[in-house]
Amino acid sequence: MKVLHVITGLAAGGAEQQLRSLLPYLRARCEVAVLTGHGVVADAIERSGVPVHHVGMRGNRDLRAVGRLARLMRGRRYDVVHTHLYRACVYGRLAAWLANVPAIVATEHSIGREHVEGRRLTRSIRALYLASELLGHLTVAVSPTVADRLSRWGVPRSRIVVVPNGVDGAAFGFDAALRRSTRERLGLPENAFVIGGVGRLEPSKRFDALIGALPPLEHAVLLLVGSGSCEPRLRELAREAGVEHRVIFAGESPDVGALMSAMDVLAAPSVEETFGVAVVEALASGLPVLYDTCPAVEDLPPGSAPGARRVPPDRLAVELSGLAARPPLRLPPPEAVRLYDVRRQADQLERLYLRLLGAAPTEE
């Protein structure tokens, strides 16, 4: 079975890292097509031996990208095309339909209540998505929350399958030696209380709330992992608050596990999430987690993630102060990490591919 994963870009975002984590566990022969840019995740995927095809899309209205994608699909004769993220779903499904690919699947990672991939939802964006959805065979939702949103958009429930995101828990396990070396590399004192924030530096992530909570925490350092349009504003806020020397902008990183080993808590004050991969990764690393919105936790049975607590942004400073006053605490990985094991995700997706192809499960 030969599968082409089509994704909008391959910078170090949640969906991009999710695809990178998934590929080694799929038995199918996989390749990747990226519409725009390159990025650190593309490099990591290529180093793992998975071919990455660069489509060279120049903008949202570059319709020539559809032709390039369709030619790639026809020439390499894929059994399955699996698209990820809004633009790749729209263009990738059309190209796969034109190329007569036998099975067309999309994973919806980023549909929010009012935004999709950081852009405000409009009637035209929704209409284009629904039109392209008809060209595929099934849409995978990464959480029941996303499935409900797709249904409200107008996607028939019969065409939606929930396959939660997966995490390789072992890759995020706490490592004391890695903690020391990472802190040394970042110039962090061993006794610093390190607050972590992981994700795109965009308004919906509300990392400004973490900077606002920092001034009274005299020995705390904020480690932000990711990039985005809000970085200049966040740097300005840190200067205005007089804490610029205690905020580290680590940028995009292919090794979030090492950075999490250097943290003492993960704070995720996002106003809206479709899953919350960083929260599960932090739980795998044994970190306490303070979050505001996280379907990955909220969709589980009570008690599955005891290290994660819901905290509104206006309570962050108080809660972080309480954690900073105690010795650093590493927790055992909770049941949530097992439930979201990337191997389960890979197995569910491969069974889905085979079902769409009308094939019985066989060894590759």
mmCIF file of C-alpha atoms in Angstrom:
data_model
loop_
_atom_site.group_PDB
_atom_site.id
_atom_site.type_symbol
_atom_site.label_atom_id
_atom_site.label_comp_id
_atom_site.label_asym_id
_atom_site.label_seq_id
_atom_site.Cartn_x
_atom_site.Cartn_y
_atom_site.Cartn_z
ATOM 1 C CA MET A 1 0.000 0.000 0.000
ATOM 2 C CA LYS A 2 1.431 3.356 -1.094
ATOM 3 C CA VAL A 3 0.267 6.517 0.688
ATOM 4 C CA LEU A 4 0.901 10.196 -0.074
ATOM 5 C CA HIS A 5 0.404 12.609 2.821
ATOM 6 C CA VAL A 6 -0.319 16.145 1.587
ATOM 7 C CA ILE A 7 0.200 18.983 4.065
ATOM 8 C CA THR A 8 0.112 22.761 3.729
ATOM 9 C CA GLY A 9 3.558 23.464 5.242
ATOM 10 C CA LEU A 10 6.208 21.759 7.316
ATOM 11 C CA ALA A 11 7.219 24.286 9.927
ATOM 12 C CA ALA A 12 7.168 23.086 13.535
ATOM 13 C CA GLY A 13 3.433 23.341 14.218
ATOM 14 C CA GLY A 14 1.214 20.798 15.942
ATOM 15 C CA ALA A 15 -0.186 19.096 12.829
ATOM 16 C CA GLU A 16 3.241 19.072 11.203
ATOM 17 C CA GLN A 17 4.910 17.483 14.225
ATOM 18 C CA GLN A 18 2.012 15.061 14.460
ATOM 19 C CA LEU A 19 2.620 13.859 10.900
ATOM 20 C CA ARG A 20 6.341 13.518 11.577
ATOM 21 C CA SER A 21 5.642 11.407 14.698
ATOM 22 C CA LEU A 22 3.136 9.191 12.878
ATOM 23 C CA LEU A 23 5.144 8.272 9.771
ATOM 24 C CA PRO A 24 7.591 5.792 11.410
ATOM 25 C CA TYR A 25 4.694 3.730 12.770
ATOM 26 C CA LEU A 26 2.780 3.322 9.506
ATOM 27 C CA ARG A 27 3.546 0.033 7.740
ATOM 28 C CA ALA A 28 2.465 1.489 4.406
ATOM 29 C CA ARG A 29 5.071 2.990 2.083
ATOM 30 C CA CYS A 30 4.602 6.690 2.767
ATOM 31 C CA GLU A 31 5.678 9.844 0.985
ATOM 32 C CA VAL A 32 4.887 13.480 1.766
ATOM 33 C CA ALA A 33 3.932 16.425 -0.456
ATOM 34 C CA VAL A 34 4.200 19.908 1.064
ATOM 35 C CA LEU A 35 2.422 22.804 -0.621
ATOM 36 C CA THR A 36 4.482 25.720 0.701
ATOM 37 C CA GLY A 37 7.870 26.293 2.254
ATOM 38 C CA HIS A 38 10.231 23.777 3.769
ATOM 39 C CA GLY A 39 10.870 24.060 7.520
ATOM 40 C CA VAL A 40 12.586 22.031 10.207
ATOM 41 C CA VAL A 41 9.992 19.260 10.145
ATOM 42 C CA ALA A 42 10.566 18.653 6.424
ATOM 43 C CA ASP A 43 14.276 18.227 7.141
ATOM 44 C CA ALA A 44 13.548 15.762 9.939
ATOM 45 C CA ILE A 45 11.161 13.725 7.762
ATOM 46 C CA GLU A 46 13.674 13.552 4.924
ATOM 47 C CA ARG A 47 16.432 12.456 7.310
ATOM 48 C CA SER A 48 14.186 9.571 8.396
ATOM 49 C CA GLY A 49 14.144 8.301 4.803
ATOM 50 C CA VAL A 50 10.626 9.410 3.803
ATOM 51 C CA PRO A 51 10.598 11.301 0.466
ATOM 52 C CA VAL A 52 9.246 14.871 0.623
ATOM 53 C CA HIS A 53 7.919 16.428 -2.594
ATOM 54 C CA HIS A 54 7.830 20.239 -2.688
ATOM 55 C CA VAL A 55 4.868 21.540 -4.681
ATOM 56 C CA GLY A 56 5.995 25.195 -4.635
ATOM 57 C CA MET A 57 2.573 26.759 -4.123
ATOM 58 C CA ARG A 58 2.915 30.570 -4.300
ATOM 59 C CA GLY A 59 -0.321 31.615 -2.607
ATOM 60 C CA ASN A 60 -3.913 30.671 -1.823
ATOM 61 C CA ARG A 61 -4.977 31.247 -5.440
ATOM 62 C CA ASP A 62 -2.127 29.385 -7.130
ATOM 63 C CA LEU A 63 -4.326 26.905 -8.979
ATOM 64 C CA ARG A 64 -1.326 25.536 -10.860
ATOM 65 C CA ALA A 65 -0.471 23.700 -7.653
ATOM 66 C CA VAL A 66 -3.476 21.442 -8.265
ATOM 67 C CA GLY A 67 -2.057 20.374 -11.627
ATOM 68 C CA ARG A 68 1.390 19.739 -10.165
ATOM 69 C CA LEU A 69 -0.102 17.646 -7.371
ATOM 70 C CA ALA A 70 -2.321 15.661 -9.752
ATOM 71 C CA ARG A 71 0.659 14.881 -12.012
ATOM 72 C CA LEU A 72 2.659 13.704 -8.998
ATOM 73 C CA MET A 73 -0.217 11.463 -7.900
ATOM 74 C CA ARG A 74 -0.767 9.968 -11.346
ATOM 75 C CA GLY A 75 2.942 9.439 -11.950
ATOM 76 C CA ARG A 76 3.654 7.696 -8.647
ATOM 77 C CA ARG A 77 0.375 5.745 -8.528
ATOM 78 C CA TYR A 78 -0.607 6.144 -4.889
ATOM 79 C CA ASP A 79 -3.301 3.933 -3.388
ATOM 80 C CA VAL A 80 -4.231 6.540 -0.753
ATOM 81 C CA VAL A 81 -3.940 10.306 -0.543
ATOM 82 C CA HIS A 82 -4.218 11.626 3.013
ATOM 83 C CA THR A 83 -4.448 15.414 3.397
ATOM 84 C CA HIS A 84 -3.712 17.537 6.481
ATOM 85 C CA LEU A 85 -4.702 21.173 7.223
ATOM 86 C CA TYR A 86 -7.214 23.388 5.437
ATOM 87 C CA ARG A 87 -5.358 24.423 2.291
ATOM 88 C CA ALA A 88 -3.952 20.934 1.707
ATOM 89 C CA CYS A 89 -7.437 19.463 2.184
ATOM 90 C CA VAL A 90 -8.951 21.800 -0.397
ATOM 91 C CA TYR A 91 -6.216 21.483 -3.030
ATOM 92 C CA GLY A 92 -5.122 17.937 -2.217
ATOM 93 C CA ARG A 93 -8.574 16.391 -2.413
ATOM 94 C CA LEU A 94 -9.237 18.075 -5.763
ATOM 95 C CA ALA A 95 -5.901 16.864 -7.151
ATOM 96 C CA ALA A 96 -6.501 13.322 -5.877
ATOM 97 C CA TRP A 97 -9.988 13.278 -7.430
ATOM 98 C CA LEU A 98 -8.557 14.442 -10.768
ATOM 99 C CA ALA A 99 -5.832 11.773 -10.531
ATOM 100 C CA ASN A 100 -8.395 9.029 -9.772
ATOM 101 C CA VAL A 101 -6.686 8.015 -6.541
ATOM 102 C CA PRO A 102 -8.624 5.027 -5.100
ATOM 103 C CA ALA A 103 -8.876 6.318 -1.502
ATOM 104 C CA ILE A 104 -8.952 9.983 -0.440
ATOM 105 C CA VAL A 105 -8.784 10.757 3.289
ATOM 106 C CA ALA A 106 -8.433 14.071 5.120
ATOM 107 C CA THR A 107 -7.487 14.708 8.734
ATOM 108 C CA GLU A 108 -8.995 17.849 10.215
ATOM 109 C CA HIS A 109 -6.587 19.241 12.793
ATOM 110 C CA SER A 110 -7.476 22.907 13.144
ATOM 111 C CA ILE A 111 -11.163 23.789 12.847
ATOM 112 C CA GLY A 112 -12.065 26.047 15.751
ATOM 113 C CA ARG A 113 -15.318 27.692 16.710
ATOM 114 C CA GLU A 114 -14.444 30.940 14.946
ATOM 115 C CA HIS A 115 -11.061 30.341 13.322
ATOM 116 C CA VAL A 116 -9.365 27.787 11.113
ATOM 117 C CA GLU A 117 -5.558 27.703 11.207
ATOM 118 C CA GLY A 118 -5.492 31.186 12.699
ATOM 119 C CA ARG A 119 -7.789 32.729 10.076
ATOM 120 C CA ARG A 120 -11.279 33.910 10.898
ATOM 121 C CA LEU A 121 -13.963 31.638 9.502
ATOM 122 C CA THR A 122 -16.023 33.153 6.715
ATOM 123 C CA ARG A 123 -18.924 31.827 4.681
ATOM 124 C CA SER A 124 -16.697 31.435 1.617
ATOM 125 C CA ILE A 125 -14.008 29.505 3.538
ATOM 126 C CA ARG A 126 -16.638 27.113 4.844
ATOM 127 C CA ALA A 127 -18.280 26.698 1.431
ATOM 128 C CA LEU A 128 -14.950 25.912 -0.240
ATOM 129 C CA TYR A 129 -14.122 23.368 2.429
ATOM 130 C CA LEU A 130 -17.503 21.628 2.127
ATOM 131 C CA ALA A 131 -17.227 21.511 -1.672
ATOM 132 C CA SER A 132 -13.799 19.888 -1.484
ATOM 133 C CA GLU A 133 -14.959 17.487 1.238
ATOM 134 C CA LEU A 134 -17.382 15.927 -1.248
ATOM 135 C CA LEU A 135 -14.407 14.910 -3.416
ATOM 136 C CA GLY A 136 -12.954 12.725 -0.673
ATOM 137 C CA HIS A 137 -14.166 9.520 0.922
ATOM 138 C CA LEU A 138 -13.787 10.169 4.667
ATOM 139 C CA THR A 139 -12.731 12.951 7.012
ATOM 140 C CA VAL A 140 -10.795 12.099 10.159
ATOM 141 C CA ALA A 141 -11.440 14.293 13.205
ATOM 142 C CA VAL A 142 -8.645 14.402 15.803
ATOM 143 C CA SER A 143 -11.139 14.629 18.661
ATOM 144 C CA PRO A 144 -14.905 14.370 19.324
ATOM 145 C CA THR A 145 -14.827 18.169 19.647
ATOM 146 C CA VAL A 146 -13.646 18.487 16.032
ATOM 147 C CA ALA A 147 -16.172 15.867 14.880
ATOM 148 C CA ASP A 148 -18.987 17.934 16.393
ATOM 149 C CA ARG A 149 -17.730 21.079 14.665
ATOM 150 C CA LEU A 150 -17.495 19.318 11.301
ATOM 151 C CA SER A 151 -21.027 18.042 11.730
ATOM 152 C CA ARG A 152 -22.297 21.532 12.537
ATOM 153 C CA TRP A 153 -20.555 22.775 9.397
ATOM 154 C CA GLY A 154 -22.600 20.317 7.362
ATOM 155 C CA VAL A 155 -20.289 17.324 6.912
ATOM 156 C CA PRO A 156 -22.467 14.175 7.232
ATOM 157 C CA ARG A 157 -21.700 12.135 10.342
ATOM 158 C CA SER A 158 -21.405 9.052 8.121
ATOM 159 C CA ARG A 159 -18.305 10.636 6.525
ATOM 160 C CA ILE A 160 -16.563 11.499 9.817
ATOM 161 C CA VAL A 161 -14.302 9.132 11.771
ATOM 162 C CA VAL A 162 -12.645 10.101 15.049
ATOM 163 C CA VAL A 163 -8.987 9.057 15.240
ATOM 164 C CA PRO A 164 -7.267 10.919 18.077
ATOM 165 C CA ASN A 165 -3.784 12.306 17.645
ATOM 166 C CA GLY A 166 -0.984 10.114 18.899
ATOM 167 C CA VAL A 167 2.117 10.698 21.005
ATOM 168 C CA ASP A 168 5.249 8.583 21.315
ATOM 169 C CA GLY A 169 5.407 8.636 25.097
ATOM 170 C CA ALA A 170 8.909 7.153 25.250
ATOM 171 C CA ALA A 171 10.291 10.019 23.141
ATOM 172 C CA PHE A 172 9.081 12.521 25.763
ATOM 173 C CA GLY A 173 10.093 10.600 28.871
ATOM 174 C CA PHE A 174 11.942 12.700 31.427
ATOM 175 C CA ASP A 175 15.735 12.492 31.258
ATOM 176 C CA ALA A 176 17.727 14.147 34.066
ATOM 177 C CA ALA A 177 20.931 14.294 32.009
ATOM 178 C CA LEU A 178 19.051 15.845 29.104
ATOM 179 C CA ARG A 179 17.533 18.369 31.507
ATOM 180 C CA ARG A 180 20.995 19.461 32.643
ATOM 181 C CA SER A 181 22.475 19.664 29.143
ATOM 182 C CA THR A 182 19.470 21.503 27.710
ATOM 183 C CA ARG A 183 19.446 24.024 30.549
ATOM 184 C CA GLU A 184 23.172 24.558 30.060
ATOM 185 C CA ARG A 185 22.666 25.124 26.321
ATOM 186 C CA LEU A 186 19.898 27.664 27.003
ATOM 187 C CA GLY A 187 21.853 29.409 29.744
ATOM 188 C CA LEU A 188 19.332 28.445 32.416
ATOM 189 C CA PRO A 189 20.435 28.065 36.056
ATOM 190 C CA GLU A 190 19.828 24.602 37.459
ATOM 191 C CA ASN A 191 17.630 26.074 40.218
ATOM 192 C CA ALA A 192 15.503 28.256 37.897
ATOM 193 C CA PHE A 193 11.762 27.560 37.856
ATOM 194 C CA VAL A 194 11.053 27.132 34.136
ATOM 195 C CA ILE A 195 7.541 27.721 32.799
ATOM 196 C CA GLY A 196 7.046 26.220 29.359
ATOM 197 C CA GLY A 197 4.780 27.348 26.557
ATOM 198 C CA VAL A 198 4.693 25.248 23.366
ATOM 199 C CA GLY A 199 2.858 26.161 20.166
ATOM 200 C CA ARG A 200 2.418 28.738 17.439
ATOM 201 C CA LEU A 201 2.967 32.281 18.649
ATOM 202 C CA GLU A 202 -0.491 33.417 17.554
ATOM 203 C CA PRO A 203 -3.262 35.325 19.386
ATOM 204 C CA SER A 204 -5.398 32.268 20.191
ATOM 205 C CA LYS A 205 -2.565 30.686 22.209
ATOM 206 C CA ARG A 206 -2.637 33.627 24.664
ATOM 207 C CA PHE A 207 1.052 33.430 25.551
ATOM 208 C CA ASP A 208 0.745 37.089 26.543
ATOM 209 C CA ALA A 209 -0.972 35.766 29.701
ATOM 210 C CA LEU A 210 2.220 33.892 30.606
ATOM 211 C CA ILE A 211 4.304 37.033 30.224
ATOM 212 C CA GLY A 212 1.757 38.896 32.360
ATOM 213 C CA ALA A 213 2.092 36.270 35.091
ATOM 214 C CA LEU A 214 5.895 36.443 35.168
ATOM 215 C CA PRO A 215 6.778 39.719 37.047
ATOM 216 C CA PRO A 216 5.945 38.535 40.595
ATOM 217 C CA LEU A 217 7.728 35.202 40.053
ATOM 218 C CA GLU A 218 11.239 36.464 40.719
ATOM 219 C CA HIS A 219 13.151 33.255 40.005
ATOM 220 C CA ALA A 220 10.976 32.034 37.146
ATOM 221 C CA VAL A 221 11.915 31.875 33.469
ATOM 222 C CA LEU A 222 9.467 31.546 30.599
ATOM 223 C CA LEU A 223 10.568 29.233 27.773
ATOM 224 C CA LEU A 224 8.462 29.699 24.628
ATOM 225 C CA VAL A 225 8.863 27.019 21.960
ATOM 226 C CA GLY A 226 7.465 27.959 18.561
ATOM 227 C CA SER A 227 7.244 30.826 16.122
ATOM 228 C CA GLY A 228 4.494 33.007 14.718
ATOM 229 C CA SER A 229 3.164 36.464 13.960
ATOM 230 C CA CYS A 230 2.892 37.471 17.635
ATOM 231 C CA GLU A 231 6.582 37.135 18.439
ATOM 232 C CA PRO A 232 7.409 40.871 18.016
ATOM 233 C CA ARG A 233 4.441 41.840 20.211
ATOM 234 C CA LEU A 234 5.355 39.249 22.868
ATOM 235 C CA ARG A 235 8.934 40.558 22.956
ATOM 236 C CA GLU A 236 7.558 44.075 23.376
ATOM 237 C CA LEU A 237 5.280 42.963 26.218
ATOM 238 C CA ALA A 238 8.224 41.324 27.958
ATOM 239 C CA ARG A 239 10.221 44.572 27.708
ATOM 240 C CA GLU A 240 7.302 46.633 29.005
ATOM 241 C CA ALA A 241 6.917 44.251 31.971
ATOM 242 C CA GLY A 242 10.651 44.373 32.694
ATOM 243 C CA VAL A 243 11.067 40.616 32.265
ATOM 244 C CA GLU A 244 12.708 40.424 28.838
ATOM 245 C CA HIS A 245 15.805 38.838 30.441
ATOM 246 C CA ARG A 246 13.574 36.046 31.815
ATOM 247 C CA VAL A 247 11.801 35.118 28.561
ATOM 248 C CA ILE A 248 13.526 32.761 26.134
ATOM 249 C CA PHE A 249 12.178 32.542 22.597
ATOM 250 C CA ALA A 250 13.462 29.131 21.516
ATOM 251 C CA GLY A 251 11.838 29.258 18.071
ATOM 252 C CA GLU A 252 10.855 26.162 16.133
ATOM 253 C CA SER A 253 12.465 22.973 17.376
ATOM 254 C CA PRO A 254 12.379 19.395 16.097
ATOM 255 C CA ASP A 255 13.287 18.194 19.615
ATOM 256 C CA VAL A 256 10.512 19.407 21.898
ATOM 257 C CA GLY A 257 11.168 16.465 24.222
ATOM 258 C CA ALA A 258 14.550 17.858 25.276
ATOM 259 C CA LEU A 259 13.046 21.278 25.941
ATOM 260 C CA MET A 260 10.273 19.724 28.027
ATOM 261 C CA SER A 261 12.885 17.918 30.133
ATOM 262 C CA ALA A 262 14.244 21.405 30.949
ATOM 263 C CA MET A 263 10.813 22.691 32.062
ATOM 264 C CA ASP A 264 9.120 22.493 35.472
ATOM 265 C CA VAL A 265 5.545 23.106 34.295
ATOM 266 C CA LEU A 266 3.719 23.465 30.992
ATOM 267 C CA ALA A 267 1.197 26.292 30.784
ATOM 268 C CA ALA A 268 -1.322 26.167 27.928
ATOM 269 C CA PRO A 269 -3.716 29.136 28.222
ATOM 270 C CA SER A 270 -5.158 28.737 24.684
ATOM 271 C CA VAL A 271 -8.611 30.176 24.154
ATOM 272 C CA GLU A 272 -9.370 27.390 21.680
ATOM 273 C CA GLU A 273 -7.872 23.999 20.816
ATOM 274 C CA THR A 274 -8.892 21.091 18.617
ATOM 275 C CA PHE A 275 -6.819 18.552 20.566
ATOM 276 C CA GLY A 276 -3.814 19.763 22.593
ATOM 277 C CA VAL A 277 -0.854 17.596 21.597
ATOM 278 C CA ALA A 278 1.618 19.634 23.676
ATOM 279 C CA VAL A 279 -0.394 18.882 26.820
ATOM 280 C CA VAL A 280 -0.182 15.122 26.231
ATOM 281 C CA GLU A 281 3.526 15.382 25.420
ATOM 282 C CA ALA A 282 4.091 17.291 28.667
ATOM 283 C CA LEU A 283 2.184 14.629 30.620
ATOM 284 C CA ALA A 284 4.435 11.995 29.032
ATOM 285 C CA SER A 285 7.413 14.034 30.260
ATOM 286 C CA GLY A 286 5.993 13.996 33.786
ATOM 287 C CA LEU A 287 5.239 17.711 33.897
ATOM 288 C CA PRO A 288 2.333 19.261 35.769
ATOM 289 C CA VAL A 289 0.129 21.050 33.244
ATOM 290 C CA LEU A 290 -2.068 24.127 33.627
ATOM 291 C CA TYR A 291 -4.468 24.545 30.713
ATOM 292 C CA ASP A 292 -7.586 26.474 29.815
ATOM 293 C CA THR A 293 -8.924 24.506 26.825
ATOM 294 C CA CYS A 294 -7.786 20.975 25.946
ATOM 295 C CA PRO A 295 -10.100 18.427 24.274
ATOM 296 C CA ALA A 296 -7.370 15.778 24.652
ATOM 297 C CA VAL A 297 -7.955 15.905 28.424
ATOM 298 C CA GLU A 298 -11.613 16.883 28.486
ATOM 299 C CA ASP A 299 -12.681 14.018 26.189
ATOM 300 C CA LEU A 300 -11.176 11.379 28.508
ATOM 301 C CA PRO A 301 -12.762 9.630 31.505
ATOM 302 C CA PRO A 302 -12.177 11.469 34.813
ATOM 303 C CA GLY A 303 -8.835 10.668 36.394
ATOM 304 C CA SER A 304 -7.031 9.846 33.128
ATOM 305 C CA ALA A 305 -4.743 12.886 33.393
ATOM 306 C CA PRO A 306 -4.356 13.802 37.083
ATOM 307 C CA GLY A 307 -1.344 16.028 36.387
ATOM 308 C CA ALA A 308 -3.391 18.405 34.209
ATOM 309 C CA ARG A 309 -5.566 21.085 35.792
ATOM 310 C CA ARG A 310 -7.868 23.577 34.154
ATOM 311 C CA VAL A 311 -6.876 27.105 35.172
ATOM 312 C CA PRO A 312 -8.320 30.314 33.668
ATOM 313 C CA PRO A 313 -5.687 32.842 32.523
ATOM 314 C CA ASP A 314 -6.502 35.290 35.327
ATOM 315 C CA ARG A 315 -5.497 32.597 37.859
ATOM 316 C CA LEU A 316 -2.221 31.636 36.185
ATOM 317 C CA ALA A 317 0.027 33.860 38.318
ATOM 318 C CA VAL A 318 -1.396 32.448 41.568
ATOM 319 C CA GLU A 319 -1.175 28.819 40.422
ATOM 320 C CA LEU A 320 2.338 29.220 39.034
ATOM 321 C CA SER A 321 3.455 30.907 42.242
ATOM 322 C CA GLY A 322 2.241 27.900 44.227
ATOM 323 C CA LEU A 323 4.167 25.492 41.996
ATOM 324 C CA ALA A 324 7.305 27.657 42.097
ATOM 325 C CA ALA A 325 7.298 27.577 45.911
ATOM 326 C CA ARG A 326 7.613 23.780 45.978
ATOM 327 C CA PRO A 327 10.535 21.585 44.897
ATOM 328 C CA PRO A 328 10.374 20.577 41.199
ATOM 329 C CA LEU A 329 7.984 17.651 40.811
ATOM 330 C CA ARG A 330 8.090 14.987 38.096
ATOM 331 C CA LEU A 331 4.960 12.876 37.836
ATOM 332 C CA PRO A 332 4.557 9.349 36.445
ATOM 333 C CA PRO A 333 3.019 9.375 32.936
ATOM 334 C CA PRO A 334 -0.765 9.039 33.352
ATOM 335 C CA GLU A 335 -3.259 6.765 31.613
ATOM 336 C CA ALA A 336 -3.869 9.503 29.010
ATOM 337 C CA VAL A 337 -0.430 8.892 27.499
ATOM 338 C CA ARG A 338 -1.246 5.220 26.904
ATOM 339 C CA LEU A 339 -4.662 6.054 25.466
ATOM 340 C CA TYR A 340 -3.058 8.429 22.968
ATOM 341 C CA ASP A 341 -0.180 6.143 21.996
ATOM 342 C CA VAL A 342 0.893 6.904 18.410
ATOM 343 C CA ARG A 343 0.904 3.171 17.625
ATOM 344 C CA ARG A 344 -2.839 3.021 18.231
ATOM 345 C CA GLN A 345 -3.311 6.006 15.927
ATOM 346 C CA ALA A 346 -1.231 4.367 13.180
ATOM 347 C CA ASP A 347 -3.143 1.094 13.487
ATOM 348 C CA GLN A 348 -6.528 2.844 13.276
ATOM 349 C CA LEU A 349 -5.496 4.806 10.193
ATOM 350 C CA GLU A 350 -4.133 1.781 8.365
ATOM 351 C CA ARG A 351 -7.329 -0.172 9.028
ATOM 352 C CA LEU A 352 -9.220 2.819 7.637
ATOM 353 C CA TYR A 353 -7.079 2.875 4.476
ATOM 354 C CA LEU A 354 -7.589 -0.847 3.925
ATOM 355 C CA ARG A 355 -11.331 -0.570 4.443
ATOM 356 C CA LEU A 356 -11.583 2.193 1.832
ATOM 357 C CA LEU A 357 -9.527 0.074 -0.589
ATOM 358 C CA GLY A 358 -11.733 -2.950 0.037
ATOM 359 C CA ALA A 359 -8.743 -4.972 1.219
ATOM 360 C CA ALA A 360 -8.322 -7.289 4.169
ATOM 361 C CA PRO A 361 -5.505 -6.399 6.612
ATOM 362 C CA THR A 362 -2.276 -7.998 5.440
ATOM 363 C CA GLU A 363 1.375 -7.736 6.382
ATOM 364 C CA GLU A 364 3.316 -5.200 4.312
#
